[in-house]
Structures are given as structure tokens and as C-alpha cells.
Short mmCIF file of N, CA, C and O and ligand atoms in Angstrom, two decimals:
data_model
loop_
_atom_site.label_atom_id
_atom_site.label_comp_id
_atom_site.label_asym_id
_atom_site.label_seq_id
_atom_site.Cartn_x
_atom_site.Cartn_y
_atom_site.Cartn_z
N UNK A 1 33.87 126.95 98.22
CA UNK A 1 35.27 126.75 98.63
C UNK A 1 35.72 127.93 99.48
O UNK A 1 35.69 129.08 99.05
N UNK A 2 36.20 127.57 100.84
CA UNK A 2 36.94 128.72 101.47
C UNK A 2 38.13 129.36 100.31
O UNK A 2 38.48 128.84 99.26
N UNK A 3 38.55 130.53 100.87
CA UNK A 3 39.07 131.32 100.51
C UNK A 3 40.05 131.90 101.54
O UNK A 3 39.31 131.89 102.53
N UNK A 4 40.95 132.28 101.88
CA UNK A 4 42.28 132.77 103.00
C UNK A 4 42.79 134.03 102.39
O UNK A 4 43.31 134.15 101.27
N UNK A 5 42.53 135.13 103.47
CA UNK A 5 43.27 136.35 103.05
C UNK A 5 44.31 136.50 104.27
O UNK A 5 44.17 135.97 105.37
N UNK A 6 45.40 137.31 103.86
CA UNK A 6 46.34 137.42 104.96
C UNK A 6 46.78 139.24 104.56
O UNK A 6 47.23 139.39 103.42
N UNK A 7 46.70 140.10 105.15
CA UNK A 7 47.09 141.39 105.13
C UNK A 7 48.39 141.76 105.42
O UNK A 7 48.72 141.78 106.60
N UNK A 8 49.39 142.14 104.36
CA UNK A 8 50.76 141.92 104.70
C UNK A 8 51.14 143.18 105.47
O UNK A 8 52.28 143.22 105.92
N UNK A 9 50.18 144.37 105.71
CA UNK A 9 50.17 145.68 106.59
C UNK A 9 51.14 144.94 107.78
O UNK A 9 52.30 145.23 108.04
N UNK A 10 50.25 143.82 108.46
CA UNK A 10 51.53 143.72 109.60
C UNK A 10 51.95 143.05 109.67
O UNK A 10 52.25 142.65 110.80
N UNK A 11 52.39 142.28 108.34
CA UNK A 11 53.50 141.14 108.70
C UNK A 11 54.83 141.65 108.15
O UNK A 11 55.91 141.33 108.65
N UNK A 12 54.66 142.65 106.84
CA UNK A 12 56.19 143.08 106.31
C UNK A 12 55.72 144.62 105.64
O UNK A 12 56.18 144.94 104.54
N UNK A 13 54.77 145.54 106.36
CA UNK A 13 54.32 146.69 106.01
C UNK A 13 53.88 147.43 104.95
O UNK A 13 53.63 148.62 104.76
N UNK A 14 53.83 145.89 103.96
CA UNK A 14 53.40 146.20 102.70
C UNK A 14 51.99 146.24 102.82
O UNK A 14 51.26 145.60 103.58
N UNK A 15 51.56 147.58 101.45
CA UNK A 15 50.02 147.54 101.37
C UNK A 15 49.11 145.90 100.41
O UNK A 15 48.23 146.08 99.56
N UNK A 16 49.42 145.01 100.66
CA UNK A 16 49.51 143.86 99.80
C UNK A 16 48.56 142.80 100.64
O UNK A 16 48.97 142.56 101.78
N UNK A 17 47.20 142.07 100.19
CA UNK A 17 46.64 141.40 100.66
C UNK A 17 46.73 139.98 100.35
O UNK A 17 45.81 139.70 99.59
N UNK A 18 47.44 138.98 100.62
CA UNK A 18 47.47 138.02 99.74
C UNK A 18 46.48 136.98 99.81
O UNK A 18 46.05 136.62 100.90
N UNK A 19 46.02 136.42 98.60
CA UNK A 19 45.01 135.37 98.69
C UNK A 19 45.15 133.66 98.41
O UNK A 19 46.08 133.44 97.63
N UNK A 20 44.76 132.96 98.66
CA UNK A 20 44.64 131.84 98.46
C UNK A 20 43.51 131.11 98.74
O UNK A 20 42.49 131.55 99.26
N UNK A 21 43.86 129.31 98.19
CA UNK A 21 42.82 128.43 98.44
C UNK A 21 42.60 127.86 99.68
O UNK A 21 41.65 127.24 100.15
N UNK A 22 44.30 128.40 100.36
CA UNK A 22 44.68 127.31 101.20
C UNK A 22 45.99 128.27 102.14
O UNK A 22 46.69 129.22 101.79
N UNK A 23 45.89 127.54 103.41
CA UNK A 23 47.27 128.74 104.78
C UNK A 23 48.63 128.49 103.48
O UNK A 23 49.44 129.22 102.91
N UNK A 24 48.31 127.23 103.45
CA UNK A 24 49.80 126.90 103.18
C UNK A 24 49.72 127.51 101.40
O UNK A 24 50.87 127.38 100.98
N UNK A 25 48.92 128.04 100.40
CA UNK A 25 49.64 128.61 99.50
C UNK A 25 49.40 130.03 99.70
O UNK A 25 49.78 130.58 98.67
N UNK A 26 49.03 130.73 100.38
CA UNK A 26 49.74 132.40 101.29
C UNK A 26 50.86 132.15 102.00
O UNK A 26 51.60 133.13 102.02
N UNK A 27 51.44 130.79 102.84
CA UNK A 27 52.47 131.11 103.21
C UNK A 27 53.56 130.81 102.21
O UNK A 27 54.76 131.06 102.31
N UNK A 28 52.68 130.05 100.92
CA UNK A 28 53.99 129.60 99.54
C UNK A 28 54.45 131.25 98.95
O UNK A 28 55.60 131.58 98.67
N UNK A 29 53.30 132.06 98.86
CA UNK A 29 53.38 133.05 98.80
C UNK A 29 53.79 134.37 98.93
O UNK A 29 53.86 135.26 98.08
N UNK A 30 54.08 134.39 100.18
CA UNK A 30 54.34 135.30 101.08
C UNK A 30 55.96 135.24 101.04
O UNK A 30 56.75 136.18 101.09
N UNK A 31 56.27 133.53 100.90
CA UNK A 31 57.49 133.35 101.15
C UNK A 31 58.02 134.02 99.92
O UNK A 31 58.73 135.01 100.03
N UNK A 32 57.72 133.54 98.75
CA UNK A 32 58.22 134.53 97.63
C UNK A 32 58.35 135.79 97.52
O UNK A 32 59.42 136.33 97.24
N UNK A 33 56.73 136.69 97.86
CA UNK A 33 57.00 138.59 98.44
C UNK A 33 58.23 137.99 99.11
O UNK A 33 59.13 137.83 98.28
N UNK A 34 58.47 137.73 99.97
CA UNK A 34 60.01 138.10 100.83
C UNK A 34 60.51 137.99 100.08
O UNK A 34 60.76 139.08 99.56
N UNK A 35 61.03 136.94 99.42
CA UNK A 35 62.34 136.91 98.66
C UNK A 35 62.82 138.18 97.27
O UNK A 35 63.85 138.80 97.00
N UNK A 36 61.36 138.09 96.63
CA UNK A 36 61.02 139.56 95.90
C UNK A 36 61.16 140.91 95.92
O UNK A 36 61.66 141.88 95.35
N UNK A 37 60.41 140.49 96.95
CA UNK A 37 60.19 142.39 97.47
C UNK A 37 61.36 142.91 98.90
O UNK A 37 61.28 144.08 99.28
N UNK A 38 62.19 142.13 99.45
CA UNK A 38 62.36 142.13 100.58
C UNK A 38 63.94 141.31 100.78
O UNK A 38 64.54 141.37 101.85
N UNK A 39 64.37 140.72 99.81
CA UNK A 39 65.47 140.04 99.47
C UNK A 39 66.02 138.90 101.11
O UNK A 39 67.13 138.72 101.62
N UNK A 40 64.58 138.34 101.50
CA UNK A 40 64.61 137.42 102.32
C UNK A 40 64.88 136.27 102.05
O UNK A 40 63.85 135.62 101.85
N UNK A 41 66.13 135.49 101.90
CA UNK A 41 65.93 134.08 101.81
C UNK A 41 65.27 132.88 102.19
O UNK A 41 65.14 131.74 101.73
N UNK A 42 64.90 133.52 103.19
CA UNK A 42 64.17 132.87 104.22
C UNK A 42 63.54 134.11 105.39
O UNK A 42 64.02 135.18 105.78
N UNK A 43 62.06 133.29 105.76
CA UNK A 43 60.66 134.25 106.15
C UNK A 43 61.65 133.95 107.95
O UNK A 43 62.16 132.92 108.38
N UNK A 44 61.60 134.79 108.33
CA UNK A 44 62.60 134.70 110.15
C UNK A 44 61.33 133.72 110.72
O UNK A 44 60.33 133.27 110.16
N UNK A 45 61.70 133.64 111.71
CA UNK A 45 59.95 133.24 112.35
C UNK A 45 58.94 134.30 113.02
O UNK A 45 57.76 134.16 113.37
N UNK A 46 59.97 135.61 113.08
CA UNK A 46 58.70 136.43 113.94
C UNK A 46 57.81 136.95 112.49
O UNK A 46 56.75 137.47 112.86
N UNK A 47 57.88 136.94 111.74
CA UNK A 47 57.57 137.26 110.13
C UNK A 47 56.37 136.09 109.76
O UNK A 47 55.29 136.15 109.17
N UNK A 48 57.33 134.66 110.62
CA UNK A 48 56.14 133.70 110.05
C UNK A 48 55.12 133.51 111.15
O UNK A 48 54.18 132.74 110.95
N UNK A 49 55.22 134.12 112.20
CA UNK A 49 53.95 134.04 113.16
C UNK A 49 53.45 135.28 112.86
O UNK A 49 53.02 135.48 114.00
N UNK A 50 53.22 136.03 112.42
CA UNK A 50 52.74 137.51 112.54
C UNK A 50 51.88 137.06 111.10
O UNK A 50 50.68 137.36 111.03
N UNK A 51 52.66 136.22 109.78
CA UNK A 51 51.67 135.92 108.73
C UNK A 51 50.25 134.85 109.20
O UNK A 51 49.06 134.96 108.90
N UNK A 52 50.96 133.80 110.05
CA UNK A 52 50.00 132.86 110.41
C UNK A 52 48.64 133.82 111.24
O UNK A 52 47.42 133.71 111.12
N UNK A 53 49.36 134.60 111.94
CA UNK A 53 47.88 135.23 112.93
C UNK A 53 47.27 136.26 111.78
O UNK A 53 46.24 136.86 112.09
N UNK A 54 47.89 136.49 110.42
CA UNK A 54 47.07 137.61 109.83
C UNK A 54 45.90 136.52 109.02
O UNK A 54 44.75 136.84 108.71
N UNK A 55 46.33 135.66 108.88
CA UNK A 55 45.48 134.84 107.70
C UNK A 55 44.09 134.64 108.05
O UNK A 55 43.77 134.03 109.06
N UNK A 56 43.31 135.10 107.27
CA UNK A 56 41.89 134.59 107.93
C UNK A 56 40.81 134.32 106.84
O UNK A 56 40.97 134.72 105.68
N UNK A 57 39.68 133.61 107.25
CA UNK A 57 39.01 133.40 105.77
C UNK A 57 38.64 134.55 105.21
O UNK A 57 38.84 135.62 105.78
N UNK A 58 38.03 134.45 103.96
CA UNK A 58 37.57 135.37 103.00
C UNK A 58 36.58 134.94 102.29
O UNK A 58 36.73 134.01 101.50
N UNK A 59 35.01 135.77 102.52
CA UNK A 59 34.27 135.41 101.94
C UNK A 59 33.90 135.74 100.27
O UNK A 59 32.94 135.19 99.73
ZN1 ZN B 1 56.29 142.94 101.93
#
């Protein structure tokens, strides 16, 4: 089974790698760090293109 890592270094400067099965549960993810860590209600879009280009598989 693939695996998806996304490095939050440059999407919200956290040292935080997030993982999943799948884009879409790092971006379920990610969306929560924001709201968590970051008191984002919502991910802006330059936040959500900067996560989409970090995501990449993981072996
Ligand atoms: Zn963060």
C-alpha cells in the first residue's frame, strides 16, 4: 500500500511530517493542524497549494 508524506516545514513552518494512506487524509489532516495549532478555520489556498506540492509518496 502507498503511503503519502507531506512536510509541513513549508506549508505552515512547522517541524511536523504528516502521514497518510491517502492526499486527501493529509489534507483531512493538515486541515485540523490549522485549526489546532494555528487557529485557522479554514486552510487559505496559498496554504492549500503549498500542502498539495509538499505531499509525496513514502516508502
Ligand atoms: Zn503548522
Amino acid at each position: 500500500m502507498t503511503t503519502y508524506i507531506a512536510d509541513l516545514t513549508t506549508v505552515c513552518g512547522c517541524q511536523w511530517g504528516v502521514t497518510g494512506s491517502s492526499t486527501e487524509e493529509i489534507v483531512q489532516k493538515t486541515v485540523k493542524h490549522a485549526g489546532e495549532a494555528h487557529q485557522m478555520k479554514e486552510v487559505p489556498p496559498e496554504i492549500a497549494q503549498k500542502l498539495k506540492a509538499a505531499i509525496r509518496p513514502s516508502m
